[in-house]
Tab-separated table of C-alpha atoms and ligand atoms in Angstrom:
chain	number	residue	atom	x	y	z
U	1	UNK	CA	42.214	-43.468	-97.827
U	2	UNK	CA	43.707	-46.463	-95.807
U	3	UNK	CA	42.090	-49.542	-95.808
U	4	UNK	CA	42.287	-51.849	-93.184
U	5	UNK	CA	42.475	-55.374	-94.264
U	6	UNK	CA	40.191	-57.205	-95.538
U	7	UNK	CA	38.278	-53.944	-96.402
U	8	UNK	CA	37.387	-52.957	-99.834
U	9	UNK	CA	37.173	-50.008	-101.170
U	10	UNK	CA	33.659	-49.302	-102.247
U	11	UNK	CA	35.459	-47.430	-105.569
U	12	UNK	CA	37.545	-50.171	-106.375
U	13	UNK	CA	34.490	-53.162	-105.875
U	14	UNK	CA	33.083	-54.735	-108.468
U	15	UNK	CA	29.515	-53.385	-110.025
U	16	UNK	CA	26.925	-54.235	-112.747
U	17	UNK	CA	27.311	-52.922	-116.190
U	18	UNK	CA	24.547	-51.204	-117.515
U	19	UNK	CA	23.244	-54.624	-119.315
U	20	UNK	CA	23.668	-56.252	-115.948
U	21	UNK	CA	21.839	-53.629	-114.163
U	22	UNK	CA	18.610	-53.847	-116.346
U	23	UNK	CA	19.266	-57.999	-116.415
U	24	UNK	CA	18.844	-57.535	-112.427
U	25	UNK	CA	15.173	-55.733	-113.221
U	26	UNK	CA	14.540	-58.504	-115.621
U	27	UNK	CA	14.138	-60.951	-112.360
U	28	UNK	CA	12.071	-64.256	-113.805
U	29	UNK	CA	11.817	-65.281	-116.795
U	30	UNK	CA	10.526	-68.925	-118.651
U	31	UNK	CA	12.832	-71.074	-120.512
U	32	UNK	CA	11.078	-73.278	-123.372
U	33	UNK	CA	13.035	-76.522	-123.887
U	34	UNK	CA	11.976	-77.620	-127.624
U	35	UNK	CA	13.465	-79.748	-130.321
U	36	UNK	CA	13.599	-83.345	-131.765
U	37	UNK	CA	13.693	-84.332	-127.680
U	38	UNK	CA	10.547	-83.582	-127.574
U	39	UNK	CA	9.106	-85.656	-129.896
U	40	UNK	CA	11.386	-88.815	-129.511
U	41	UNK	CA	10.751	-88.275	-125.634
U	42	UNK	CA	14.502	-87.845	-124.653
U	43	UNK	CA	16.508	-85.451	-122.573
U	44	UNK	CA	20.095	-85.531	-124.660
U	45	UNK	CA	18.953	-86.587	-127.998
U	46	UNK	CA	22.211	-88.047	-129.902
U	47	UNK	CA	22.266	-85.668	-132.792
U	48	UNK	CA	21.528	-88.869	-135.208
U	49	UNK	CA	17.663	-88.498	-135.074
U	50	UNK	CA	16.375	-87.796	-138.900
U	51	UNK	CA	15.275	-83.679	-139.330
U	52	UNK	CA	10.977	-85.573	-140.021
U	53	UNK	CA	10.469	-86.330	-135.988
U	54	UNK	CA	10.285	-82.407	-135.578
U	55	UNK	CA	6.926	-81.493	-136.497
U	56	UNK	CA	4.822	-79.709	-134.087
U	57	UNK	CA	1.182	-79.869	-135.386
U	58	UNK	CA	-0.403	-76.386	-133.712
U	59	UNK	CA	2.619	-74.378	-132.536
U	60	UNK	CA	1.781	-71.313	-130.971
U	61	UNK	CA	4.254	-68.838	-129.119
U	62	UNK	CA	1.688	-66.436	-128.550
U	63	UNK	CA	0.308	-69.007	-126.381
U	64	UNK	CA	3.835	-69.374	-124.705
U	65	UNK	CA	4.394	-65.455	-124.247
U	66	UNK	CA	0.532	-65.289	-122.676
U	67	UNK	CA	1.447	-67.339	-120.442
U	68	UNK	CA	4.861	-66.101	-119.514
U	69	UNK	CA	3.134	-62.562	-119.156
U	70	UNK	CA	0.505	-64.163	-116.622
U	71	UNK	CA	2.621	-65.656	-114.612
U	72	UNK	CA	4.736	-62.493	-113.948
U	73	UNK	CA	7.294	-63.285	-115.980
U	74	UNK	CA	9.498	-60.467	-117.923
U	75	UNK	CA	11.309	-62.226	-120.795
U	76	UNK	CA	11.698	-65.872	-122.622
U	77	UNK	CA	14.616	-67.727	-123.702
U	78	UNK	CA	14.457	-71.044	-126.005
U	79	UNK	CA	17.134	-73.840	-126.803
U	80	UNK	CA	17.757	-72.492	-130.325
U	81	UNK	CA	20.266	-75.630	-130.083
U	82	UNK	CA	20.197	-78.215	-127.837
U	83	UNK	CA	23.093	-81.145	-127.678
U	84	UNK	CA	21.284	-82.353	-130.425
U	85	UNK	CA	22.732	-79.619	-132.538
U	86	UNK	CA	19.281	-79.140	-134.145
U	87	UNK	CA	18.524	-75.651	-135.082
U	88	UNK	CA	14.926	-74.255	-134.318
U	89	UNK	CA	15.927	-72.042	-137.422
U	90	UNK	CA	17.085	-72.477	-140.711
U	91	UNK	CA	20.441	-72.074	-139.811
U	92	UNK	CA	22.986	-71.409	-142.972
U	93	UNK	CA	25.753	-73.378	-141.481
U	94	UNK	CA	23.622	-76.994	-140.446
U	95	UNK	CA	21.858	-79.289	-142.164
U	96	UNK	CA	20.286	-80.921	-139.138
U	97	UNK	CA	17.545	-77.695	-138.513
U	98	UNK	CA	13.692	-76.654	-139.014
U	99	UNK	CA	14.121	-76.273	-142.705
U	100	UNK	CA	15.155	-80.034	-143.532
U	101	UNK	CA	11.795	-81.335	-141.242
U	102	UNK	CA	8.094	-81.873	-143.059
U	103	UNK	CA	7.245	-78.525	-140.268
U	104	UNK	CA	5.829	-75.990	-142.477
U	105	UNK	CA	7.321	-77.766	-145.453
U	106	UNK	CA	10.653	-76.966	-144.070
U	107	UNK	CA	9.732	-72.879	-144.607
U	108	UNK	CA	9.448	-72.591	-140.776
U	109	UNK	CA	11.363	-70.951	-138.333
U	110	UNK	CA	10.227	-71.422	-134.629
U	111	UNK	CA	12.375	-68.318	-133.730
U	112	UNK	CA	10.784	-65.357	-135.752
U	113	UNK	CA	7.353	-66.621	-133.940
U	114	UNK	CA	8.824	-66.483	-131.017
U	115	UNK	CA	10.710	-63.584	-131.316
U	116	UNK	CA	7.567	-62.088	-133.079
U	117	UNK	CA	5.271	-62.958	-130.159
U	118	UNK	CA	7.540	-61.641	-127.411
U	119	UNK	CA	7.970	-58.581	-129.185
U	120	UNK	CA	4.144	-58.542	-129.189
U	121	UNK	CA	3.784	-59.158	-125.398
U	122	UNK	CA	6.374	-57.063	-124.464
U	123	UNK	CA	8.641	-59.815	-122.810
U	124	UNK	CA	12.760	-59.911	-123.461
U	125	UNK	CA	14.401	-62.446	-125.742
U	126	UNK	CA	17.275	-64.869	-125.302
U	127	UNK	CA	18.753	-67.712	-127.248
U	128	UNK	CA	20.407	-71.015	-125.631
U	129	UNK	CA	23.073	-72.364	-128.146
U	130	UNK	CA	24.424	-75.361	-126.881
U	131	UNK	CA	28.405	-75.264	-127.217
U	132	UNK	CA	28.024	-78.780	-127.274
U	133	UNK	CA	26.879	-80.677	-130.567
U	134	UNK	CA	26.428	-84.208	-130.980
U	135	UNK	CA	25.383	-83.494	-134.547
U	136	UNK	CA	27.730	-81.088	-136.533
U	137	UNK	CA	30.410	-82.925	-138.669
U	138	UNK	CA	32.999	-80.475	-137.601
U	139	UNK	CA	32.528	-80.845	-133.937
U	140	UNK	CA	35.606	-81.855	-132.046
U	141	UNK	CA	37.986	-79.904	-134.591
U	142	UNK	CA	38.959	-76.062	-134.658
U	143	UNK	CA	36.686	-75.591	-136.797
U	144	UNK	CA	33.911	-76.133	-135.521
U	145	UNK	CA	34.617	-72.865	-133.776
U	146	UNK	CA	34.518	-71.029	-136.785
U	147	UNK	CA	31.105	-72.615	-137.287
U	148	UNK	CA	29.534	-71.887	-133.783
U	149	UNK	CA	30.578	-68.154	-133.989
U	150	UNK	CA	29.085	-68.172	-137.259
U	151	UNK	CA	25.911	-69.720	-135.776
U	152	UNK	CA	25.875	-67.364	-132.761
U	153	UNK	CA	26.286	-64.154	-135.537
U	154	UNK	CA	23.102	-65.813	-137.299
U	155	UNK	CA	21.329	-65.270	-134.051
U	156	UNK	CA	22.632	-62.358	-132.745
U	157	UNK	CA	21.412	-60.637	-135.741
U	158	UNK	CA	18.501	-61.825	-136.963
U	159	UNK	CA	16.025	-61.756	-134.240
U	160	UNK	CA	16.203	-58.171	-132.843
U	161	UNK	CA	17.358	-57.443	-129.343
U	162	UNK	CA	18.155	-60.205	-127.018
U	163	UNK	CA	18.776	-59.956	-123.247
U	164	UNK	CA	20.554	-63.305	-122.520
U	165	UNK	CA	22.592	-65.618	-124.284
U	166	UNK	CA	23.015	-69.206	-122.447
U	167	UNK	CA	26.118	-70.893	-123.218
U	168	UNK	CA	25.363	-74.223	-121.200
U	169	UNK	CA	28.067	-76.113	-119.386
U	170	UNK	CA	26.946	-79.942	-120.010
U	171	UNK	CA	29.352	-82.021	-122.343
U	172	UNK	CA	28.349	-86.133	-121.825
U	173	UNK	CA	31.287	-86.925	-124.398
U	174	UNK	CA	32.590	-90.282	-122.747
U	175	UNK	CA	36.557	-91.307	-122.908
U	176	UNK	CA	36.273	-91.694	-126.283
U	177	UNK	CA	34.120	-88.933	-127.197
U	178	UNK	CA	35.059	-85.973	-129.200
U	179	UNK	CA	37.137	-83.311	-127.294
U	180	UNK	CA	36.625	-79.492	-128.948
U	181	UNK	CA	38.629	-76.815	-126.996
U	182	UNK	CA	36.267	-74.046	-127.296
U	183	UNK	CA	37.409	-70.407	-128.351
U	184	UNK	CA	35.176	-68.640	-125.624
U	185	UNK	CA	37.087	-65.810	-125.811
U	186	UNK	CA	36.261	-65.027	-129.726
U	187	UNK	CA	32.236	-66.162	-128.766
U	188	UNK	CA	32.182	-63.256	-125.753
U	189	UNK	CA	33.599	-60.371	-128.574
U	190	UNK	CA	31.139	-61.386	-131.794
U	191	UNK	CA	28.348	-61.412	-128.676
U	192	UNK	CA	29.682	-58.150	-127.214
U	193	UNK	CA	30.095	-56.577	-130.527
U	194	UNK	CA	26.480	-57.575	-131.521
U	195	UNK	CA	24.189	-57.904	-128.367
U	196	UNK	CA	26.114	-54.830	-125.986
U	197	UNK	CA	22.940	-55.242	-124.029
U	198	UNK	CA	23.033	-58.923	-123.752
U	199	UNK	CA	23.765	-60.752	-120.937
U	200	UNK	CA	26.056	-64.499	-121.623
U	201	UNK	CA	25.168	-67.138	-118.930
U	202	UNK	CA	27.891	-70.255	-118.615
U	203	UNK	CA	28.773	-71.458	-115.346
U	204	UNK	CA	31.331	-68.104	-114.648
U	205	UNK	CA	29.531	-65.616	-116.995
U	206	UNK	CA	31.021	-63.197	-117.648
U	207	UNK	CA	27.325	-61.829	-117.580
U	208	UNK	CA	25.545	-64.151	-114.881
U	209	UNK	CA	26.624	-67.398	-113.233
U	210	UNK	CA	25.074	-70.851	-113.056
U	211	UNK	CA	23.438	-71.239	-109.394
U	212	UNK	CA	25.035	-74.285	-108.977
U	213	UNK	CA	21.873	-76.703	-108.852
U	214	UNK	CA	18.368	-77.525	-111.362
U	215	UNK	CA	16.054	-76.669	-108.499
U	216	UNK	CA	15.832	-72.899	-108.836
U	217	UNK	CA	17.475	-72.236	-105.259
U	218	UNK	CA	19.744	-70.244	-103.561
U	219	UNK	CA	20.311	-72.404	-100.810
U	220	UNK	CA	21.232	-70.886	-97.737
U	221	UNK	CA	19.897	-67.139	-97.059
U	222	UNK	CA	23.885	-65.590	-98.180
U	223	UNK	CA	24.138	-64.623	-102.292
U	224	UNK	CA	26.894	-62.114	-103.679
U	225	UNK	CA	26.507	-60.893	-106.845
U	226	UNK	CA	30.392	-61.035	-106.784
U	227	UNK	CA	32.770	-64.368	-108.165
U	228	UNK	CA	36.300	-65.328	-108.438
U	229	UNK	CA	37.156	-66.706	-111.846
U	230	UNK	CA	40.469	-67.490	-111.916
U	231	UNK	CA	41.948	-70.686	-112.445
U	232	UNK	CA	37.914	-72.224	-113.150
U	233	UNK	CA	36.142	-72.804	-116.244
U	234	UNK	CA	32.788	-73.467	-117.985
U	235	UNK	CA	31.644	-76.641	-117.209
U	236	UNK	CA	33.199	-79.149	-115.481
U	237	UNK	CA	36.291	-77.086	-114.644
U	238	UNK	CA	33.968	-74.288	-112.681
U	239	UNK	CA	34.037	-73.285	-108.806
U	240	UNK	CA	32.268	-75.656	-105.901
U	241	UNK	CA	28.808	-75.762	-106.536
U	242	UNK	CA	28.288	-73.805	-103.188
U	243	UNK	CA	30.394	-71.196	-104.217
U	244	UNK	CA	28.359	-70.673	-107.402
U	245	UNK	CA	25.639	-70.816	-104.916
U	246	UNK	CA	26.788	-68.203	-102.202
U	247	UNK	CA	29.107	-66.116	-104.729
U	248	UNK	CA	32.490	-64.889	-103.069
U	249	UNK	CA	32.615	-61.927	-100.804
U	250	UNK	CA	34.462	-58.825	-102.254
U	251	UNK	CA	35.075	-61.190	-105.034
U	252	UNK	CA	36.471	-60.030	-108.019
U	253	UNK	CA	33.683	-59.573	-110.693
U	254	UNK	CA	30.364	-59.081	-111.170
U	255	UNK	CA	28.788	-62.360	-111.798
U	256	UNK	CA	25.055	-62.786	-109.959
U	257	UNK	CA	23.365	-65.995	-109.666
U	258	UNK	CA	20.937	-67.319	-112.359
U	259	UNK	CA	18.581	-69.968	-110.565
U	260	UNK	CA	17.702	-72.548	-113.417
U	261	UNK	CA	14.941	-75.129	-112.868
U	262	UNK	CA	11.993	-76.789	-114.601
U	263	UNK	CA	8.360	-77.271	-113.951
U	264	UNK	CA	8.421	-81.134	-114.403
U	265	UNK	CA	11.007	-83.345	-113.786
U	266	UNK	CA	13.332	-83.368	-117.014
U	267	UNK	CA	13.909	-79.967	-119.482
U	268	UNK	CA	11.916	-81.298	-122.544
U	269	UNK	CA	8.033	-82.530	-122.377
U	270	UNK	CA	7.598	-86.034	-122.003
U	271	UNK	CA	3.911	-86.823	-121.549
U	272	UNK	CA	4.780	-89.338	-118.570
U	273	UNK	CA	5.257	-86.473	-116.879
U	274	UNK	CA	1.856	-84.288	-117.577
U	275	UNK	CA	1.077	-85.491	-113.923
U	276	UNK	CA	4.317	-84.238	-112.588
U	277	UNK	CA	3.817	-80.449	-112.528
U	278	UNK	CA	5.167	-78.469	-109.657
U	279	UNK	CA	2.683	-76.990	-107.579
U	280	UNK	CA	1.912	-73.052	-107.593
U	281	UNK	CA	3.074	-72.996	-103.875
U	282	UNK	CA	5.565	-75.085	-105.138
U	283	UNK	CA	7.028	-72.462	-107.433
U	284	UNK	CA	6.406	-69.316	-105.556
U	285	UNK	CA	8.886	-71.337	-103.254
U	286	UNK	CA	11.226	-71.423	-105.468
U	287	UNK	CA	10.412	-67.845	-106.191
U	288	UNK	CA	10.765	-66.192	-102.956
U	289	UNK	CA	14.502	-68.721	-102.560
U	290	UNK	CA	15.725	-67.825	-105.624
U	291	UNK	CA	14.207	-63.266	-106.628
U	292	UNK	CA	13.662	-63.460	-103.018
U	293	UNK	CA	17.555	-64.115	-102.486
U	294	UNK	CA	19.078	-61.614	-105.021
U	295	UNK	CA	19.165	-63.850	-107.838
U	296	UNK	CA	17.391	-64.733	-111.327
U	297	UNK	CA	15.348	-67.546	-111.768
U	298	UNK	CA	14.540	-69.146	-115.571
U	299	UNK	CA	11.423	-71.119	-114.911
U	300	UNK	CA	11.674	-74.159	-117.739
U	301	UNK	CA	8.548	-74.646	-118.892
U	302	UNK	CA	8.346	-77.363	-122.441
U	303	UNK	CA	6.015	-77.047	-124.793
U	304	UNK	CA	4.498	-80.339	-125.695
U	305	UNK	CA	4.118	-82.033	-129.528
U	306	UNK	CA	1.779	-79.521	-130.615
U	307	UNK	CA	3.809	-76.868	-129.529
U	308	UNK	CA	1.815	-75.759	-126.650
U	309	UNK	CA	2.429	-75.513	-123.249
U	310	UNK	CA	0.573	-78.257	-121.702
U	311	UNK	CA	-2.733	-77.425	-119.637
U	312	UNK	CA	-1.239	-78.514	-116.454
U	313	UNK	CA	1.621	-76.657	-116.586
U	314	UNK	CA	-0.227	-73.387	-117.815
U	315	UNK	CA	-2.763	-74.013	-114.711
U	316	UNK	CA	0.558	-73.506	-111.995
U	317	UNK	CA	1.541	-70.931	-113.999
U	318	UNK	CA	-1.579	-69.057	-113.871
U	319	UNK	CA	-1.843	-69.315	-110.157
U	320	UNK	CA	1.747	-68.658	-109.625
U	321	UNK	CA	1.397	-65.594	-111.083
U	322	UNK	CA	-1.330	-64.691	-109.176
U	323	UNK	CA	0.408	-65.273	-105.809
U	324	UNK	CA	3.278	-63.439	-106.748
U	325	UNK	CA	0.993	-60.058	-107.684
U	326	UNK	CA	-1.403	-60.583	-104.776
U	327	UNK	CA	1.610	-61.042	-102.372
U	328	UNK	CA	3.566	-57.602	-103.242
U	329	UNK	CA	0.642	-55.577	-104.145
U	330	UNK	CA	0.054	-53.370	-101.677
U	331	UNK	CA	3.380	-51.422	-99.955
U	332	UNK	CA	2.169	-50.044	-97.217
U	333	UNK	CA	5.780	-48.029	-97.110
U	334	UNK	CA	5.084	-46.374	-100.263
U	335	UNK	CA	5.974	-42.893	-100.605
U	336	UNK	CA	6.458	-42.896	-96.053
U	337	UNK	CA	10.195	-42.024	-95.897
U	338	UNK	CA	12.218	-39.944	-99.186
U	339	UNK	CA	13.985	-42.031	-101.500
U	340	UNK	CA	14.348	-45.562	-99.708
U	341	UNK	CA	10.470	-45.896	-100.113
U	342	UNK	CA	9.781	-43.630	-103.386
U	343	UNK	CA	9.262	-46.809	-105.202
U	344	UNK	CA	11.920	-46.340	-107.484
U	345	UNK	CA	14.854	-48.640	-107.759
U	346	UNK	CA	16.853	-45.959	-109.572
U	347	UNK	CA	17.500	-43.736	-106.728
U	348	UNK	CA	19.442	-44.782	-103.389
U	349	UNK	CA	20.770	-43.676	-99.692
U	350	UNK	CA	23.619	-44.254	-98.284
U	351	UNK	CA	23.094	-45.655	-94.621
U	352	UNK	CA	25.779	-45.917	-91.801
U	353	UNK	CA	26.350	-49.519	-90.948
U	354	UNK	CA	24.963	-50.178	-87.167
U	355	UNK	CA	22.992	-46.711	-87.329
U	356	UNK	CA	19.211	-48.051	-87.191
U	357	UNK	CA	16.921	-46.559	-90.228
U	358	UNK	CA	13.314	-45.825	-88.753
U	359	UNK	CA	9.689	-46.254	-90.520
U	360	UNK	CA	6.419	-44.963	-89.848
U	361	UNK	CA	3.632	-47.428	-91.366
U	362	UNK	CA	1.011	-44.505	-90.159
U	363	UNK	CA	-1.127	-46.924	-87.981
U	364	UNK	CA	-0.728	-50.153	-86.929
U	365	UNK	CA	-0.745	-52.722	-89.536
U	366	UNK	CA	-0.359	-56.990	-90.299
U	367	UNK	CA	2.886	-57.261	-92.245
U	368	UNK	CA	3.727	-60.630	-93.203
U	369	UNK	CA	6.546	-59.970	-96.033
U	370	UNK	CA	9.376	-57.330	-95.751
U	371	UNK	CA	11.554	-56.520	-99.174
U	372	UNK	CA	14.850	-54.741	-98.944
U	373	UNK	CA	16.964	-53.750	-102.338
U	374	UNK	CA	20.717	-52.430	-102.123
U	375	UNK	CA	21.499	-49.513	-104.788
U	376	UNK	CA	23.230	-51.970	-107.260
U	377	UNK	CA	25.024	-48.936	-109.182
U	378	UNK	CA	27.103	-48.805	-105.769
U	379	UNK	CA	27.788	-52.767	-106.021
U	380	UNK	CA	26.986	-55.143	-102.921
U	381	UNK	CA	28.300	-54.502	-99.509
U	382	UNK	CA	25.713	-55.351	-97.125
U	383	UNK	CA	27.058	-58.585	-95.001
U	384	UNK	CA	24.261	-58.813	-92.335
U	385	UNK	CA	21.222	-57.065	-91.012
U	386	UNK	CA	18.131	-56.902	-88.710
U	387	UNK	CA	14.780	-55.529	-88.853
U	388	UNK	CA	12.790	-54.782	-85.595
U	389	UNK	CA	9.505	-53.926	-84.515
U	390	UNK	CA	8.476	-51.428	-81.528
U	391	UNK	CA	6.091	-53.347	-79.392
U	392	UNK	CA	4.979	-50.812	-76.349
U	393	UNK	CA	8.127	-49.123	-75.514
U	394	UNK	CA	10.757	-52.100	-77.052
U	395	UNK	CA	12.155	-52.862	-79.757
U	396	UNK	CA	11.656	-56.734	-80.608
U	397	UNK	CA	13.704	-58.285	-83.432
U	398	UNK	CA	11.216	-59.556	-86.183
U	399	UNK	CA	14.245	-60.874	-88.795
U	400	UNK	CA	17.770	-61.278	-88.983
U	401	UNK	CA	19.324	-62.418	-91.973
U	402	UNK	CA	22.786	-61.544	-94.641
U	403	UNK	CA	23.418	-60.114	-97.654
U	404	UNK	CA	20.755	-58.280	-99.310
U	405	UNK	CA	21.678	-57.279	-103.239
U	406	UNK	CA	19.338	-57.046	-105.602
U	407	UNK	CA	16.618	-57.850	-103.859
U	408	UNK	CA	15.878	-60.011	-100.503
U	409	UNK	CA	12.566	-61.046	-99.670
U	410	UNK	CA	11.685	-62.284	-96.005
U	411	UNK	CA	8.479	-63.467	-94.889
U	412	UNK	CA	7.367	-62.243	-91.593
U	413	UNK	CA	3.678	-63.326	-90.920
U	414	UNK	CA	1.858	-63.028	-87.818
U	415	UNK	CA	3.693	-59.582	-86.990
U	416	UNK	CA	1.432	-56.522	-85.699
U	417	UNK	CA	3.006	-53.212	-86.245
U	418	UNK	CA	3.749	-49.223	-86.597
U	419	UNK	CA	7.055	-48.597	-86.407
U	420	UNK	CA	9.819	-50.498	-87.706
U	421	UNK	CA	13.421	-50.265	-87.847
U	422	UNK	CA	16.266	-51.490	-89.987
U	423	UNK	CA	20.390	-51.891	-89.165
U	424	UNK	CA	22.612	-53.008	-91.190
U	425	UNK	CA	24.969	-55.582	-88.748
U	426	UNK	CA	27.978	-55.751	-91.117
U	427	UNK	CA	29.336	-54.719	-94.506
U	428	UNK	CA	32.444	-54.593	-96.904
U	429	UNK	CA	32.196	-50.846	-96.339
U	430	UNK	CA	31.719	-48.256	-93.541
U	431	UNK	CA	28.567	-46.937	-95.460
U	432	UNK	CA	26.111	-48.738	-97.942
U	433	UNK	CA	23.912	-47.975	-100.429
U	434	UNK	CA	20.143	-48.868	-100.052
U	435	UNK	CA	17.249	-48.752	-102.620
U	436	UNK	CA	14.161	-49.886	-101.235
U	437	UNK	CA	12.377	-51.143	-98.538
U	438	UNK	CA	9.042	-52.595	-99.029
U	439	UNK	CA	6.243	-53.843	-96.129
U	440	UNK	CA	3.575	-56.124	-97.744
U	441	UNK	CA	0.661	-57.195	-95.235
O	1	LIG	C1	21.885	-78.852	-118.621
O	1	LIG	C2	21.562	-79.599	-119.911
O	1	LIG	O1	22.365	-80.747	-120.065
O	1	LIG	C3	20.104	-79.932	-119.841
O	1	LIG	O2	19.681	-80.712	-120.930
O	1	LIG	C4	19.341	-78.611	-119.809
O	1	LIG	O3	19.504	-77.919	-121.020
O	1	LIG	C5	19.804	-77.766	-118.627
O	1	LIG	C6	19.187	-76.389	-118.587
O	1	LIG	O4	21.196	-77.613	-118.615
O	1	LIG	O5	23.226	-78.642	-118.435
């Protein structure tokens, strides 16, 4: 086959791994900030705190994974370390963890519970261990490597199956500060040898890619689940931040967007803040930006001093959840036209770019959200597209929009119709791959 240029073949591009595929299913999940920060009411504790300010009087993860479950979300991941270098369990290779605090007489472990409860809910698991310690003796030295592969082997194999592992970019070591050269490379084998079916985070991935902001958005309506890596790295060394945002076009790995942000202003609880919760409408924003754009998003939500989440915060998560169900409950394409409306996200068609696809919603009907999925197995080609509407004997354009991915959400309201019709505008490739298309009234 000759390719003109500039064209990819749709062989050669880039697509998920089978960890990345079922990562792309996992969609929203919460993030629980928790440590020493949140009882001396800081955001980068200085690793110097004593092991007795950690001691949560009522913690409950079942509480957490309720929660997490009612507000639609499919997994959990926790700051098993934070810059602090604290570890939430009683790690072998620290002496700044859960086991030298008065929690539990130092016989607790705040990862079995959780672990424990979200097997019990049926929600995935995922560690954050901060490369970053302000704590560990050996930091800033080579090895300290050996001790944070160590670490990570504690925690790849003690808690069951994990889905994520967040390897988080930050480092606030001034001039002076301590300067560790990281062996990333050894990390991504112990993890891949371990966890096959666990997805690493960092700025570049490999599995998933920091968004490029804290507020849980993909920013403009363009997201491939494609990057360029070389010559960037973790951290401060990464790509633009709008480049993280946007991905690269027929770039050269597979590297979607994780959208990170937190229900209150900072990551840990700080009860200043108890009258600082985001809205519901304020997070199903988020929502349809960041699922509704082909990405992830990790909702932080921190428990407080007990080790609860905080009333407030479980309120907007309540009602968040309920929007979300309510608003893609009822597809009135369901089971209206073979494979691209079976419901199914494991089957696909391939569609000819600027052929239009037509749909029959039986009678004439309110829509007010539209959801279109590309067949990720094929990869992401889908540039730009439009969706129209037959009003008497025209078709009128309802939305316009690019790239589609894993899943792209747009919000319609106020149209009347029966028939609809999609085209793809442009695309890496000749043909594409769709999975779905969903009408929600
Ligand atoms: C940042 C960290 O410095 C924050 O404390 C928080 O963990 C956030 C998710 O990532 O880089």
């Amino acid at each position: 086959m000759v390719l003109l240029a500039g064209m990819t073949s749709a062989q050669n591009a880039p697509k998920p791994s089978p960890a990345q595929l079922e990562w792309h299913d996992t969609e929203f999940y919460l993030f629980f900030h928790f440590g020493p920060n949140t009882f001396t009411n800081l955001e980068w504790g200085h690793g110097t705190e004593t092991e007795d300010v950690f001691n949560p009087t009522a913690l409950d993860c079942d509480q957490w994974c309720r929660l997490a479950k009612q507000a639609g979300a499919r997994g959990v991941i926790i700051t098993a370390k934070h810059h602090d270098g604290f570890c939430l369990w009683p790690s072998a290779f620290s002496s700044h963890t859960v086991r030298e605090s008065p929690w539990k007489n130092g016989k607790g472990d705040v990862l079995r519970e959780l672990a424990d409860a979200a097997r019990r809910h049926g929600l995935k698991l995922g560690f954050y261990l901060s490369p970053w310690d302000r704590n560990h003796p050996k930091y800033g030295t080579p090895e300290y490597n050996d001790i944070y592969a160590q670490t990570l082997t504690e925690l790849l194999t003690g808690y069951g199956e994990l889905f994520e592992i967040w390897w988080d970019g930050a480092n606030g070591e001034g001039p002076n500060g301590k300067k560790q050269v990281y062996d990333f490379h050894r990390f991504e084998k112990i993890a891949a040898n371990l966890q096959p079916n666990a997805v690493i985070f960092s700025d570049i991935g490999p599995g998933c890619r920091w968004a490029g902001n804290e507020e849980g958005l993909i920013k403009t309506a363009t997201n491939w689940c494609t990057l360029d890596t070389a010559g960037f790295q973790r951290g401060a060394g990464g790509p633009p931040v709008d480049t993280l945002n946007q991905g690269n076009v027929r770039g050269a790995h597979w590297i979607p967007a994780e959208c990170d942000v937190s229900i209150r202003p900072g990551w840990f609880y700080h009860p200043e803040e108890d009258n600082k919760v985001k809205t519901p409408d304020q997070l199903f924003n988020i929502y349809l930006n960041s699922v509704g754009r082909g990405a992830n998003l990790i909702l932080n939500v921190p428990p407080d001093r007990r080790g609860r989440i905080h009333e407030q915060d479980s309120a907007a998560l309540v009602t968040l959840g309920n929007l979300i169900r309510t608003s893609f409950q009822h597809n009135l394409l369901l089971g209206r036209r073979g494979r691209l409306t079976d419901g199914n996200r494991a089957t696909g068609e391939k569609v000819s770019v600027g052929k239009p696809i037509t749909f029959d919603l039986g009678r004439n009907q309110s829509i007010s959200k539209l959801v279109l999925r590309e067949y990720l197995p094929e990869g992401q080609h889908v540039q730009a597209f439009k969706v129209e509407v037959k009003k008497g004997k025209e078709w009128v354009e309802i939305a316009r929009s690019t790239t589609i991915g894993a899943r792209k959400i747009l919000t319609v309201s106020g149209q009347k119709a029966r028939h609809m019709r999609i085209t793809m505008l442009s695309s890496n490739t000749p043909m594409v791959w769709l999975s779905e298309v969903e009408v929600f009234e």
